[in-house]
Short mmCIF file of C-alpha atoms in Angstrom, two decimals:
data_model
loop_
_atom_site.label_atom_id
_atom_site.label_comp_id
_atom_site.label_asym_id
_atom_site.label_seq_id
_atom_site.Cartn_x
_atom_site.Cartn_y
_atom_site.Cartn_z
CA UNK K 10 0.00 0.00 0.00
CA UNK K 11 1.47 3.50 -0.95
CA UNK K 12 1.47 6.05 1.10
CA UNK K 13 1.07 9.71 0.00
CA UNK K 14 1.55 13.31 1.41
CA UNK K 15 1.54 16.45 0.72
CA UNK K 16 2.64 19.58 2.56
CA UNK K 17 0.01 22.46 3.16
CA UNK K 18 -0.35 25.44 5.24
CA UNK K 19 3.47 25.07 6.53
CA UNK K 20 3.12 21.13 7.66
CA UNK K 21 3.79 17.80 5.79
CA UNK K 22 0.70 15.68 5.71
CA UNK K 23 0.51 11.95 5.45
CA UNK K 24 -2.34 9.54 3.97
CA UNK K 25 -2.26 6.19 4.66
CA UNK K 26 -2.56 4.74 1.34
CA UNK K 27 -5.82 5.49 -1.02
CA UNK K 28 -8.44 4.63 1.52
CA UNK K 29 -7.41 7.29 3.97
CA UNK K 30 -6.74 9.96 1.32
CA UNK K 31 -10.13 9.75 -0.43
CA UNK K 32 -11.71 9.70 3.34
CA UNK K 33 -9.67 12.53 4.26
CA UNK K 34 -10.63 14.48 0.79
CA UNK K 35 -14.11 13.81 0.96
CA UNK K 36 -16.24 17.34 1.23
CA UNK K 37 -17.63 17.65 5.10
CA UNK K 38 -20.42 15.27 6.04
CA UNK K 39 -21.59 13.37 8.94
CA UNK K 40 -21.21 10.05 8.08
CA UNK K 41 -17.49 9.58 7.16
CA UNK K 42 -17.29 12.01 11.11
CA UNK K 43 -19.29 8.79 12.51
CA UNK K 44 -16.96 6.60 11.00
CA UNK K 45 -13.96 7.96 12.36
CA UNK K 46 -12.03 8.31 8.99
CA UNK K 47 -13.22 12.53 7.92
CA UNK K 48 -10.54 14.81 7.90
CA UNK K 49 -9.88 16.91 11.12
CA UNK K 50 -9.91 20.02 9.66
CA UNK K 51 -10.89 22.12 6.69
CA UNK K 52 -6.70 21.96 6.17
CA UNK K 53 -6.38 18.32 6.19
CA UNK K 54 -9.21 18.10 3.69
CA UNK K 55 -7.63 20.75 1.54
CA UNK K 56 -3.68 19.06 1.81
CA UNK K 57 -5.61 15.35 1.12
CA UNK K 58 -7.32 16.89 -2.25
CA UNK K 59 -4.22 18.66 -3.26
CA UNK K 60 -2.34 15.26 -2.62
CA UNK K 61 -5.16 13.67 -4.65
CA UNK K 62 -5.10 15.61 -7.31
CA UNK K 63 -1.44 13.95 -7.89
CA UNK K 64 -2.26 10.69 -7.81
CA UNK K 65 -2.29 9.01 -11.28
CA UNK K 66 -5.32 7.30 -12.04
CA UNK K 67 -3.76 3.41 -12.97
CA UNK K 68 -2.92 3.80 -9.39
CA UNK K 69 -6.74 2.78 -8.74
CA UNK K 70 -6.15 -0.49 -10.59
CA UNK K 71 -2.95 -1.50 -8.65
CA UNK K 72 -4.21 -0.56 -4.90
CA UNK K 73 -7.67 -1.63 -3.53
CA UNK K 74 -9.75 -0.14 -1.32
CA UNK K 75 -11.07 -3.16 -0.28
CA UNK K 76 -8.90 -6.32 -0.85
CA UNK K 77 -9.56 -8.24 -3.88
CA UNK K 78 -9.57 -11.42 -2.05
CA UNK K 79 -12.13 -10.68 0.30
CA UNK K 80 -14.54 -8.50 -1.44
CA UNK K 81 -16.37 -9.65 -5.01
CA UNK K 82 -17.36 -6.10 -5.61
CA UNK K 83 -13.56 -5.51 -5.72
CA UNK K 84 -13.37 -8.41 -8.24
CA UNK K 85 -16.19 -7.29 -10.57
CA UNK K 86 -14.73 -3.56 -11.18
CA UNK K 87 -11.41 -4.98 -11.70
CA UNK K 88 -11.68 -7.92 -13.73
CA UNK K 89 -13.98 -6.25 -15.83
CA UNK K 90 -11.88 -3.01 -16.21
CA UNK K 91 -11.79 -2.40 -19.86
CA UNK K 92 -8.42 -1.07 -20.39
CA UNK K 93 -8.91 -0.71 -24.35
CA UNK K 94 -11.34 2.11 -23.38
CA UNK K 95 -9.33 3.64 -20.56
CA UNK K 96 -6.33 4.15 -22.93
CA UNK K 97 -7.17 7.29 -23.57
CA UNK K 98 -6.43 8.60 -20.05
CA UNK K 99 -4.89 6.12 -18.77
CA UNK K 100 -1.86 9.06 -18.48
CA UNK K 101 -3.78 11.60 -16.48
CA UNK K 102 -3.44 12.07 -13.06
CA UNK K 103 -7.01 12.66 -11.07
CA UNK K 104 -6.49 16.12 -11.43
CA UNK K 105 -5.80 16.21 -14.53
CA UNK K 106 -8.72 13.92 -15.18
CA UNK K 107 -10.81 16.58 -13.58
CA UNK K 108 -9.52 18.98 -16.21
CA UNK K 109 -10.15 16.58 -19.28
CA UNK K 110 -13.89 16.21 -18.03
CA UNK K 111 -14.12 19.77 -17.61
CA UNK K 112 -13.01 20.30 -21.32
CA UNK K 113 -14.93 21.65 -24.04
CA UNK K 114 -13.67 19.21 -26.79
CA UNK K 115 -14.36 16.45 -23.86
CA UNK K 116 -18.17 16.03 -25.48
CA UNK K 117 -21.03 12.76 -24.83
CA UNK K 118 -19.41 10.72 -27.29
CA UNK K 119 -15.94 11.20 -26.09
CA UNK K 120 -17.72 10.13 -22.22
CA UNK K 121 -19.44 7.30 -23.50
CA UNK K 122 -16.50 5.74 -24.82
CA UNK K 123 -14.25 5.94 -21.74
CA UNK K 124 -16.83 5.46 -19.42
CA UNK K 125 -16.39 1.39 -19.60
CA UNK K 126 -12.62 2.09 -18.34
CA UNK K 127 -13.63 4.07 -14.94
CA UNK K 128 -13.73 2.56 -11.85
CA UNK K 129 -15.93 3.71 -9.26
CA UNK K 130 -12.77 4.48 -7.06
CA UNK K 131 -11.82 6.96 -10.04
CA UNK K 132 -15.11 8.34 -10.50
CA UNK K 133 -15.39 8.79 -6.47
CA UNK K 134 -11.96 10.57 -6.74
CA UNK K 135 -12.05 13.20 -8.90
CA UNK K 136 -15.50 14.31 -7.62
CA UNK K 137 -13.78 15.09 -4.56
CA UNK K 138 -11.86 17.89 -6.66
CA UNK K 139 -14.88 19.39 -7.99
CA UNK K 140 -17.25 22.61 -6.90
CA UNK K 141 -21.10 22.00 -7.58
CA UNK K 142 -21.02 23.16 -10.47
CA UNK K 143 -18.32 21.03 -12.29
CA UNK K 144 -19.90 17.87 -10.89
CA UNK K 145 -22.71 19.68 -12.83
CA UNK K 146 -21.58 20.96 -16.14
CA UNK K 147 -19.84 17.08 -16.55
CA UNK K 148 -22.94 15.31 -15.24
CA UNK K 149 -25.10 16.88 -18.27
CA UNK K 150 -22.69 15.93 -21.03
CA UNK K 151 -22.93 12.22 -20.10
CA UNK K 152 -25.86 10.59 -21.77
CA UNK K 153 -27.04 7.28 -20.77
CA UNK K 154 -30.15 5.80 -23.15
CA UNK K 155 -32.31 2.84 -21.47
CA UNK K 156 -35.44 0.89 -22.95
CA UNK K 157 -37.81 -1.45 -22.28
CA UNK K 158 -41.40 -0.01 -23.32
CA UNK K 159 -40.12 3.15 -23.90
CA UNK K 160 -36.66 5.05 -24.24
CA UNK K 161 -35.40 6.90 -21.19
CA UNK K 162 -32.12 8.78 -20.94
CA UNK K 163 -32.67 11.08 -23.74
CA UNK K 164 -31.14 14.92 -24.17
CA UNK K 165 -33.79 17.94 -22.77
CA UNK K 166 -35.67 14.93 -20.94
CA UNK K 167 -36.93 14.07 -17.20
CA UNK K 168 -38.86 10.71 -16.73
CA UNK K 169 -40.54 10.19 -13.22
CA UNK K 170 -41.17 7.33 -11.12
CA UNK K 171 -44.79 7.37 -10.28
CA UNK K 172 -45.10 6.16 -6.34
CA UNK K 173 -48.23 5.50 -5.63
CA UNK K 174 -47.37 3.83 -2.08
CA UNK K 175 -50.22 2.60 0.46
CA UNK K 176 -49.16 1.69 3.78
CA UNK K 177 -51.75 -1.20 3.70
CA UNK K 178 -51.72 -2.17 -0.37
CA UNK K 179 -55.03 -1.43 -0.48
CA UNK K 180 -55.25 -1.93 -4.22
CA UNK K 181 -57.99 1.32 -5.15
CA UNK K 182 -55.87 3.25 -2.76
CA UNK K 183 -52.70 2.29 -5.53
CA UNK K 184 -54.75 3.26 -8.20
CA UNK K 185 -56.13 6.48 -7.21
CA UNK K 186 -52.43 7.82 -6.59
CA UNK K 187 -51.69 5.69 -9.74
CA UNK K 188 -54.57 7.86 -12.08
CA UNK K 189 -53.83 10.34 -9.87
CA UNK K 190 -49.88 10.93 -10.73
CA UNK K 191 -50.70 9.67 -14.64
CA UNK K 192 -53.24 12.95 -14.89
CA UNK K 193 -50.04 14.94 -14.07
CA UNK K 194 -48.06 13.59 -16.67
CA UNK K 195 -45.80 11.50 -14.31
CA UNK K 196 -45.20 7.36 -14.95
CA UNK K 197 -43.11 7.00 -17.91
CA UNK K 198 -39.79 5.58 -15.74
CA UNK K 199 -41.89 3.37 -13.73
CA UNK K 200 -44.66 2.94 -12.25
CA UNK K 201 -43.02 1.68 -8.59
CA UNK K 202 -44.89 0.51 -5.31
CA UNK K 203 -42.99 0.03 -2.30
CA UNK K 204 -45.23 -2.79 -0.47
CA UNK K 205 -45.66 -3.17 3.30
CA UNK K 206 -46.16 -6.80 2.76
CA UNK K 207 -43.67 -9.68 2.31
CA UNK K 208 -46.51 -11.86 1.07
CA UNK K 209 -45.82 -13.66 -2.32
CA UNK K 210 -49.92 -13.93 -3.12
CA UNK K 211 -50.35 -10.10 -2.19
CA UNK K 212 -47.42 -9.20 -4.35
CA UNK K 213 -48.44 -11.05 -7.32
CA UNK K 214 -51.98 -9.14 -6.68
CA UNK K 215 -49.77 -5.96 -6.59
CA UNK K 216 -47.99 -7.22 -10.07
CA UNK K 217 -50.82 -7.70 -11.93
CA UNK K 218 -52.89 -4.96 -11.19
CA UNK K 219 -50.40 -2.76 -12.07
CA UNK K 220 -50.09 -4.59 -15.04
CA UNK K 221 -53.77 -4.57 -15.95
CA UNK K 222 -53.93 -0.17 -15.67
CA UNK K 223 -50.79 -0.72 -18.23
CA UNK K 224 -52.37 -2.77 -20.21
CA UNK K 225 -56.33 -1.40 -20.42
CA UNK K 226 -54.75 2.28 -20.81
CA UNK K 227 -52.02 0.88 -23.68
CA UNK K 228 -49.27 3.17 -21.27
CA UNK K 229 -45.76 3.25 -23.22
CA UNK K 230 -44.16 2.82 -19.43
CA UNK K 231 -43.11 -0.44 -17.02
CA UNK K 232 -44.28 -1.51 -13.50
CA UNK K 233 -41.96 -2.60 -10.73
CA UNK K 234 -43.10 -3.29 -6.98
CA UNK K 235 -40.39 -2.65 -5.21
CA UNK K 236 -39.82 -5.91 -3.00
CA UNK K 237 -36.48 -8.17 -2.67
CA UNK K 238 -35.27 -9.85 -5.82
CA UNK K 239 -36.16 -13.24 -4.02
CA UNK K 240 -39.69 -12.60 -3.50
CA UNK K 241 -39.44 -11.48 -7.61
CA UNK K 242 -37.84 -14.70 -8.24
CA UNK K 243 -40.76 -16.66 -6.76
CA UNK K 244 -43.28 -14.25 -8.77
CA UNK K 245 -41.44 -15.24 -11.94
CA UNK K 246 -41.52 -18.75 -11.09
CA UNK K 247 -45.01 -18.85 -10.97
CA UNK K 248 -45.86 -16.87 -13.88
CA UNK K 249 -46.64 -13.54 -12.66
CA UNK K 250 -46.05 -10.66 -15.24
CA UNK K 251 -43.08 -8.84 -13.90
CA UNK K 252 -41.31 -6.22 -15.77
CA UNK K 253 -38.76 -5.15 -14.14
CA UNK K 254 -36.36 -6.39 -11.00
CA UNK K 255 -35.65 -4.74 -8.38
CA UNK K 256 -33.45 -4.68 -5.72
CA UNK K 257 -31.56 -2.46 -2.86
CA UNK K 258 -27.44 -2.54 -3.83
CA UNK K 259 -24.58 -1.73 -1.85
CA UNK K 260 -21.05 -1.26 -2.80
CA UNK K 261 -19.58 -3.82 -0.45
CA UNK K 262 -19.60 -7.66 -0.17
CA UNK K 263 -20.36 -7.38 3.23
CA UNK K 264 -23.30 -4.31 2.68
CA UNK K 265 -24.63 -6.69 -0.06
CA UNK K 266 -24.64 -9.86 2.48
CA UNK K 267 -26.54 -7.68 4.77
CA UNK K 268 -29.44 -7.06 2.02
CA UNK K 269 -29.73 -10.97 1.23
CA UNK K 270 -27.69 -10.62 -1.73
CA UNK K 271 -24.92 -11.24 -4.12
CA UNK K 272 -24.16 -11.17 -7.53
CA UNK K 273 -24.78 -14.34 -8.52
CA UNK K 274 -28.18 -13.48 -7.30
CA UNK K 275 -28.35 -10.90 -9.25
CA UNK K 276 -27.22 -12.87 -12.35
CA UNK K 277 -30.20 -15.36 -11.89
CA UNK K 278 -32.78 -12.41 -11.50
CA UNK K 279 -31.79 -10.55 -14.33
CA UNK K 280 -31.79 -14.12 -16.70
CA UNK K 281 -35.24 -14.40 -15.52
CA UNK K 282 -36.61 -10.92 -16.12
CA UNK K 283 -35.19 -11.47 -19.44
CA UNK K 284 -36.87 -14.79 -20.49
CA UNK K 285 -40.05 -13.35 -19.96
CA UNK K 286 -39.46 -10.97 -22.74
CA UNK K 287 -41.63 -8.41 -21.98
CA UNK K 288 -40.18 -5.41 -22.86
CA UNK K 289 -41.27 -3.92 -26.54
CA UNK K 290 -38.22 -1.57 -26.95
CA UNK K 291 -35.48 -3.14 -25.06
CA UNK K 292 -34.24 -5.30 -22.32
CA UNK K 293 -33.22 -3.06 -19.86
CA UNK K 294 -35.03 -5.24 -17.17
CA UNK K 295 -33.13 -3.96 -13.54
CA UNK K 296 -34.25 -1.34 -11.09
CA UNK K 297 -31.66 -0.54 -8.59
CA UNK K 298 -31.46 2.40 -5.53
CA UNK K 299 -28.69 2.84 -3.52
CA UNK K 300 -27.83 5.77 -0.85
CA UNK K 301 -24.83 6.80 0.55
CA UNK K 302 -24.61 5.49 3.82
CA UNK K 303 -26.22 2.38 3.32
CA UNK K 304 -22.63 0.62 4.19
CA UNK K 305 -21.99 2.61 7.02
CA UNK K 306 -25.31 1.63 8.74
CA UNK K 307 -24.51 -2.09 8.13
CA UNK K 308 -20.64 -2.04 9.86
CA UNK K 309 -19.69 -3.14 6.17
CA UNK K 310 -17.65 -0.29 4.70
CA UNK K 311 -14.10 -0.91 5.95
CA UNK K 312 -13.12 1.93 6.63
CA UNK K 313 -14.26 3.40 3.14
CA UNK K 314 -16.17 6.57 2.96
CA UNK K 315 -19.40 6.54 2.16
CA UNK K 316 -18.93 8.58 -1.35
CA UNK K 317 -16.26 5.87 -1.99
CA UNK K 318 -18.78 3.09 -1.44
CA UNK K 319 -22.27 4.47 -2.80
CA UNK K 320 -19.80 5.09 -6.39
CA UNK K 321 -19.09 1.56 -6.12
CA UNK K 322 -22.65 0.81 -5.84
CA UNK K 323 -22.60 1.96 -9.30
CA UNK K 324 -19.85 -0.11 -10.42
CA UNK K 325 -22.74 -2.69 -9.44
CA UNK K 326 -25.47 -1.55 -11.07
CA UNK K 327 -23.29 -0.83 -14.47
CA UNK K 328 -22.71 -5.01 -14.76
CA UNK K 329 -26.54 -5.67 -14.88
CA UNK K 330 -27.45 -2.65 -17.62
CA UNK K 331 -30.18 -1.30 -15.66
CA UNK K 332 -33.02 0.21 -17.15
CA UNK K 333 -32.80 2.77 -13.77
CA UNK K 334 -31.07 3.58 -10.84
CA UNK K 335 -31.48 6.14 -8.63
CA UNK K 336 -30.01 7.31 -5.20
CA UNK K 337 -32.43 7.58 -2.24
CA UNK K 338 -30.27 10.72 -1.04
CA UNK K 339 -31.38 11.88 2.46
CA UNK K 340 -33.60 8.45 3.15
CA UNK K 341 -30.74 7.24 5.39
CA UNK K 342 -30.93 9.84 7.64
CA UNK K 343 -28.61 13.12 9.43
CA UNK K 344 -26.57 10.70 11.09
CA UNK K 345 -24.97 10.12 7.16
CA UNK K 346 -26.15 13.57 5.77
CA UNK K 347 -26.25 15.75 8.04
CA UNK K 348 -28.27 19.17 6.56
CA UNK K 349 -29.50 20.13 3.44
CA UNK K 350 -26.17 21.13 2.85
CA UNK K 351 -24.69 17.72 2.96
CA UNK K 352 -27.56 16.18 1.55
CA UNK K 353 -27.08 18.42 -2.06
CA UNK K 354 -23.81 17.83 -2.06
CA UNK K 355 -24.22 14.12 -1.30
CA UNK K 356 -26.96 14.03 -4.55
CA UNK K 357 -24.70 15.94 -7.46
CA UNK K 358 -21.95 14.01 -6.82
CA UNK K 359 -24.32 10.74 -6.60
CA UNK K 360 -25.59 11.73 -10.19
CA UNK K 361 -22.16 12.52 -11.46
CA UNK K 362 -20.85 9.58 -10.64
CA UNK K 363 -23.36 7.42 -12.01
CA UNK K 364 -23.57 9.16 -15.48
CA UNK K 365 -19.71 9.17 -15.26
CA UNK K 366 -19.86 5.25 -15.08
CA UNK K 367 -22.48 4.47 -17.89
CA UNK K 368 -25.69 4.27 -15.28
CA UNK K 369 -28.60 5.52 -15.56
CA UNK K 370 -29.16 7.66 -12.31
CA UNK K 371 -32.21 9.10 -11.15
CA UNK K 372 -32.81 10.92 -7.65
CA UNK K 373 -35.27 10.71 -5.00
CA UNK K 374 -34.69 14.06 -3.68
CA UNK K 375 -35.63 13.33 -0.62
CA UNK K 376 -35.28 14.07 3.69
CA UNK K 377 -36.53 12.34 6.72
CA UNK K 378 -38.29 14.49 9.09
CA UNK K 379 -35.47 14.59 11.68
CA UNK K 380 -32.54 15.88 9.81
CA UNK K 381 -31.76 19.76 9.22
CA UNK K 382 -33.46 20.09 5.97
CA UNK K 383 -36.59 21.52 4.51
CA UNK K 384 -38.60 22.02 0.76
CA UNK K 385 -36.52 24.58 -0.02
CA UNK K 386 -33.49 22.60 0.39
CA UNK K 387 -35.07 19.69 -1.96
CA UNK K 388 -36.30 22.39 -4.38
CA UNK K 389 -32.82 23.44 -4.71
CA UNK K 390 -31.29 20.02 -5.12
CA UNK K 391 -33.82 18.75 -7.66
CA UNK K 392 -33.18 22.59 -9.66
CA UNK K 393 -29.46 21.65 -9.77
CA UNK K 394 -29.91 17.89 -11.08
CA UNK K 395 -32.28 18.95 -13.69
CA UNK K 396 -30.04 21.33 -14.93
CA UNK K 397 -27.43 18.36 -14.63
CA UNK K 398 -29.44 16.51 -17.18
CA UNK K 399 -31.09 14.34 -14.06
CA UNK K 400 -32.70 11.09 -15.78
CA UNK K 401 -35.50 10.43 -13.56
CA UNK K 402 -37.17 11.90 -9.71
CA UNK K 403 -39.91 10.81 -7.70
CA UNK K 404 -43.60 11.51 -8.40
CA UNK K 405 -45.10 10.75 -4.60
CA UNK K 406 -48.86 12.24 -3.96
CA UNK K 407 -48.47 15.44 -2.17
CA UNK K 408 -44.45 14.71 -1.96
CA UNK K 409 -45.52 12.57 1.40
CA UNK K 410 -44.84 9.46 1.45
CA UNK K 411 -47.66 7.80 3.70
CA UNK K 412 -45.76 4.46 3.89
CA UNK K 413 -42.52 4.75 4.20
CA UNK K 414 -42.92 8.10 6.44
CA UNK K 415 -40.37 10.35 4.58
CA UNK K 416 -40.40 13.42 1.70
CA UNK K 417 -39.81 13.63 -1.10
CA UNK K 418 -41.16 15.01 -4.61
CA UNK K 419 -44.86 15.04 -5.58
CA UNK K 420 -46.24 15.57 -8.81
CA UNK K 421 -46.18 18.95 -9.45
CA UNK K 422 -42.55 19.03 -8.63
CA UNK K 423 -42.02 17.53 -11.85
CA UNK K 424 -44.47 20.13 -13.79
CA UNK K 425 -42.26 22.55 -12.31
CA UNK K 426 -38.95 21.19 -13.63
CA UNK K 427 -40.32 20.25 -16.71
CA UNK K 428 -41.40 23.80 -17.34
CA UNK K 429 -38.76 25.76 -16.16
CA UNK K 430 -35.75 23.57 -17.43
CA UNK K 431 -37.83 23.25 -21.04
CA UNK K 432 -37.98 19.23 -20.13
CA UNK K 433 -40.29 16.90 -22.04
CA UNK K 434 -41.13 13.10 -20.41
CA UNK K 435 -40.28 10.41 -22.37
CA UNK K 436 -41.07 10.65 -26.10
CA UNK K 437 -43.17 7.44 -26.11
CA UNK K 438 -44.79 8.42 -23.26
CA UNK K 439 -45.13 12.26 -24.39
CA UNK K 440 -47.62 10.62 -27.39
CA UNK K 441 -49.73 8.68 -24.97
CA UNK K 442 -50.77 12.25 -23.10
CA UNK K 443 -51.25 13.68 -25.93
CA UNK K 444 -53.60 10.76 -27.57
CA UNK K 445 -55.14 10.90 -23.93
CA UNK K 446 -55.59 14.46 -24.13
CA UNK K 447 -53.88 14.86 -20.75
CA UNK K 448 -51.48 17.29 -22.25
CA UNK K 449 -51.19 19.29 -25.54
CA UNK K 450 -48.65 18.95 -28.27
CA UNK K 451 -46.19 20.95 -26.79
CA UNK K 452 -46.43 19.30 -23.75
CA UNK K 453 -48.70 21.01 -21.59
CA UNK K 454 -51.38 20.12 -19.13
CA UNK K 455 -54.64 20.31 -20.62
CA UNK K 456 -57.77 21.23 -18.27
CA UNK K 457 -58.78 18.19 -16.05
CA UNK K 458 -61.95 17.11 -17.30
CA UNK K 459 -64.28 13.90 -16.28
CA UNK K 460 -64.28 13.02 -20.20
CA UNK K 461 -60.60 11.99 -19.95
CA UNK K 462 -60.43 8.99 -22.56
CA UNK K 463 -58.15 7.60 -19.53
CA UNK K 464 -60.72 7.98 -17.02
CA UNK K 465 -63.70 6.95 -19.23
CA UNK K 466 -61.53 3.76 -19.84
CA UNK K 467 -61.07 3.09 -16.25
CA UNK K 468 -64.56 3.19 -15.73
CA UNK K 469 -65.23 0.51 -17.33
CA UNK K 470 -62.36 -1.52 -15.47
CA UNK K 471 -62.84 -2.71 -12.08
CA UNK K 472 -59.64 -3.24 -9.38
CA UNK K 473 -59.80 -6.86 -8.00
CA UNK K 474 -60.38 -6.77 -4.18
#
């Protein structure tokens, strides 16, 4: 292990190989304090980033955060490193990575094509050398394109998840919030429940209603309920219609363990999404959420920071070509992100990381109610990842989440970023509203009327008890 140092504000500083330096660089938050591995002082953070910035970038390949031999999430980034793609800076230095990113001649296609030769370590690094508003400007320029029933990822567009979440899956409760969110123009990433049950006969209920609004409307969008990939697994096996997968990742062996999972798991889930074959555009059949912290809170980061370890969460998701992830950014709570501060900090360089590996990262901009946030703070955070070319937020009724007892972003959030930012929802999707007359051709709301075509259909539908 190499160690490094630099010497700042009249005193030589030391860094006890890569894990302590990207700990010690890592912007102020609560988390990496709790861990015991944050810098002790604005000065230490400012002599680790300036020792950083030196550090070449093939050093990531030849030192490990986390040892090869114990970790499989180690394994996967590094024996699938393509080094054909990373050829191209393979010569920088993470600082002068930084600068190459920052570049104007440094466009989407130039991104696209390294982005298979970045390790999340790399990613995670050079972050830590950037203001808001590089890990912004970079963000937009990376483009990642997913499909399954429609195409998501697209330049000037922002998809949302609609959450229709009851906290007894009371099935008309689902589909009010479900009609409800569609009437707003939100459902064209997903149409996600989070259940409160574990039951495999409720969840299958879940599955195929969800499936039936899809298919009696004709929606251009995909359902997922949101349970653990083994309860999926069974669904498959007995010939419910999933869509999509999902499944809560970590960027640790150990966090993974802790979730009931591994990659071989993962393997066998995606395999099985994929014989089903129901996708119409694609086969982008994974739904993944991460948050940083998540390793923290499970004793499983070794000594990592949690930046460090949510970026390798991505190195996760990028094997299984997701049709969406997204970080759950202030879910965890101010014991890993402190204040609103922390927490938009924590969500740019979440999205820039993401984009910067090849995934395609949504948000839930998001706070429990006992940390030192507000609206305003997730109004500015969801501002600032639109602008960053954001693929995807959260469309919860009234931004309350009545289940899982959090906020985050309602409906008209999205109206709001949509219209300011000049954002359009998915082009697939964009037809259906306007066929629906939910919206005109440019996009807009129409006037809610009780002669919806959507609602007349529904009508004529009834929810199974």
């Amino acid at each position: 292990m190499a160690s490094y140092q630099h010497t700042f504000g009249g005193e030589r500083w030391h860094f006890d190989g890569l894990r302590d330096l990207l700990a010690k660089a890592t912007p102020l938050r609560s988390g990496d304090a709790l861990a015991g591995i944050a810098a002790a002082s604005a000065v230490e953070r400012m002599a680790a980033r300036m020792a950083l910035a030196e550090v070449p970038l093939k050093a990531f390949l030849n030192e490990a955060v986390i040892p090869y031999e114990s970790d499989e999430v180690t394994r996967l980034i590094l024996d699938t490193h393509d080094t054909a793609a990373f050829a191209p800076i393979a010569h920088l230095t993470v600082g002068d990575f930084r600068n190459w990113l920052l570049a104007h001649d440094t466009d989407s296609a130039a991104l696209a094509a390294v982005a298979p030769g970045i390790t999340p370590e790399m990613a995670a690094a050079v972050s830590k050398l950037m203001r808001n508003q590089d890990l912004i400007a970079v963000a937009r320029k990376c483009r990642v394109v997913t499909r399954f029933r429609n195409t998501l990822g697209l330049p000037d567009r922002l998809a949302v998840r609609l959450q229709p979440n009851h906290p007894t899956d009371d099935l008309r409760g689902i589909a009010a919030s479900m009609i409800d969110g569609l009437l707003y123009g939100a459902g064209d990433a997903v149409i996600g429940v989070n259940p409160a049950t574990d039951s495999i006969a409720a969840l299958t209920g879940l599955v195929q209603m969800l499936g039936e609004v899809i298919a009696t409307l004709q929606i251009p969008t995909q359902a997922c309920v949101l349970t653990h990939v083994t309860n999926t697994l069974q669904m498959i096996e007995h010939g419910a219609p999933v869509d999509l997968v999902f499944q809560s990742i970590a960027g640790t062996e150990a966090a993974n363990a802790g979730f009931g999972i591994s990659l071989a798991l993962l393997k066998e889930a995606r395999e099985a999404a994929l014989s089903l074959q129901r996708g119409t555009l694609g086969d982008n059949v994974m739904y993944f959420e991460t948050g940083q912290g998540s390793a923290l809170s499970a004793n499983a980061h070794h000594g990592v920071d949690q930046q460090t370890c949510e970026a390798r969460a991505y190195g996760v998701a990028r094997a299984f070509s997701p049709l969406l992830t997204n970080t759950v950014v202030g879910f965890i709570g101010p014991e890993y992100l402190y204040d609103g501060k922390q927490i938009i900090r924590a969500g740019l360089e979440d999205h820039f990381c993401g984009k910067l590996l090849g995934v395609p990262l949504g948000c839930d901009v998001c706070y429990t109610n006992h940390a030192e946030a507000d609206s305003d703070d997730m109004d500015t955070l969801m501002t600032l990842l639109g602008a960053a070319g954001l693929t995807f937020i959260m469309g919860v009724p009234g931004a309350d989440d009545i289940m899982l007892n959090y906020q985050s972003t309602s409906f008209h959030d999205a109206l709001y970023l949509r219209e300011v930012l000049g954002l359009r929802c998915a082009p697939e999707f964009a037809a259906w509203l306007e066929r629906m007359q939910i919206t005109d051709a440019g996009g807009r709301l129409l006037p809610a009327s009780a002669s919806h075509p959507a609602l007349t259909q529904l009508r004529q539908w009834r929810i199974g008890a």
